[in-house]
């Protein structure tokens, strides 16, 4: 970390004024003006115009003359690396009062010490990276943990959904487009101690902060959500430390489901033992379908297939998938389980991955989840043989536990490689008019981005190729549900599936 000599500072201090705590445009304009005027960081005080209080420092003796945002940039203006501009966008949202000073110091040093660009261990740089990470985490948590509660409209209009949240950083404006896009047709408001935002289905409006006691209390609709949360809780996968890391305790006060964590955790060991004690299954010898022996190393795919690899029939696809080792799952499964059904089916059903029974029989949805699925189709009067039933991941991922093989969720990477290699090719060959994605893994694989199944179930999305995708939860979630809540959850799931009835015929 070599330190080049910095230019000698001029004796007078300068004050750079920003319009708000997240005034990125103002910061860029001021920083550029300061840099061009060769004002070193130790001579700059950063402050906010709004109230001249808040999280910056006291005013200095001189305020920089305003620099119009479109003022011409001199030809010899210093060039700033793209990564610095990316840091600015995120770090500026951090609550740390010195963030502007730190960013300007980094800018100054990047311009005057070019070797810094390569110095990934520089303390300023590490601090900025930490701050950017903390902001990204806060954004992620806000997207995941905002819970809306409906408030009836006294004039009889649509209810307004109101949520209370306490972000750690200045992220309300930055996260708003996410909620606007996700809940476009709903009237909603998010209240936070620093800033509130409202969406009336046409216009966004921002106001100052609110108090917790101004936010609505729990409502009856929450019962449905609690029932669903109980369903998707899998005792065999409980990892308390990991859960607390993902859902830190500071958010629990605003999460209705937090009341269930203690009782569900307490009974987890007992429920898991129950699962382990059930009869064991014995995997058959690995047996490839529709093709030569798997030991034929020349046909093993150890890498993701490139876009240029063309597979012309579903039979050829099954044959090739059998030899897929682009992720480690295939090494341990009995066989690949591709989809089954007519090659021109109008409706495609996508699950997560084969389970124990599917792995042994080589067919999708033939185990307990499949039985539930068949029951739902029977009640809807649908004929399974006219639809194409498949999974996002083609091999069974499991963890041996005693004599049993316990299902393990594929990682995002495994699911993405598998979807690119096989599911996308299945979709391209079958060309369904619509798809039902059951569960989060399937939804992500089919739609190409993370989908919050809890919120989005029963809704249609559109794939980049224009095919409509109905989101619903996975039948295994129902199988894991406590007995008393199974009937309601099952009925809701069947109702979701029924939304695709126009596609359920030949
Ligand atoms: N679960 C799935 O997602 N797919 C199957 O084929 C079986 C269980």
PDB file of C-alpha atoms and ligand atoms in Angstrom, residues 351-355 358 364-365 369 391 474 476, ligand 1:
ATOM      1  CA  UNK A 351     -41.947 -29.065  -9.553  1.00  0.00           C
ATOM      2  CA  UNK A 352     -38.671 -28.780  -7.702  1.00  0.00           C
ATOM      3  CA  UNK A 353     -36.773 -32.045  -8.121  1.00  0.00           C
ATOM      4  CA  UNK A 354     -37.529 -35.767  -8.013  1.00  0.00           C
ATOM      5  CA  UNK A 355     -38.029 -37.172  -4.544  1.00  0.00           C
ATOM      6  CA  UNK A 358     -39.288 -40.562  -8.296  1.00  0.00           C
ATOM      7  CA  UNK A 364     -41.844 -37.343 -11.876  1.00  0.00           C
ATOM      8  CA  UNK A 365     -44.450 -36.899  -9.156  1.00  0.00           C
ATOM      9  CA  UNK A 369     -46.280 -35.229  -3.351  1.00  0.00           C
ATOM     10  CA  UNK A 391     -39.120 -30.680 -12.476  1.00  0.00           C
ATOM     11  CA  UNK A 474     -45.363 -27.040  -3.717  1.00  0.00           C
ATOM     12  CA  UNK A 476     -44.647 -31.086  -0.210  1.00  0.00           C
TER      13      UNK A 476
HETATM   14  N1  LIG B   1     -41.360 -33.160  -5.638  1.00  0.00           N
HETATM   15  C1  LIG B   1     -41.088 -32.555  -6.810  1.00  0.00           C
HETATM   16  O1  LIG B   1     -40.863 -31.343  -6.877  1.00  0.00           O
HETATM   17  N2  LIG B   1     -41.081 -33.299  -7.897  1.00  0.00           N
HETATM   18  C2  LIG B   1     -41.320 -34.586  -7.908  1.00  0.00           C
HETATM   19  O2  LIG B   1     -41.265 -35.164  -8.968  1.00  0.00           O
HETATM   20  C3  LIG B   1     -41.610 -35.194  -6.672  1.00  0.00           C
HETATM   21  C4  LIG B   1     -41.621 -34.464  -5.541  1.00  0.00           C
END
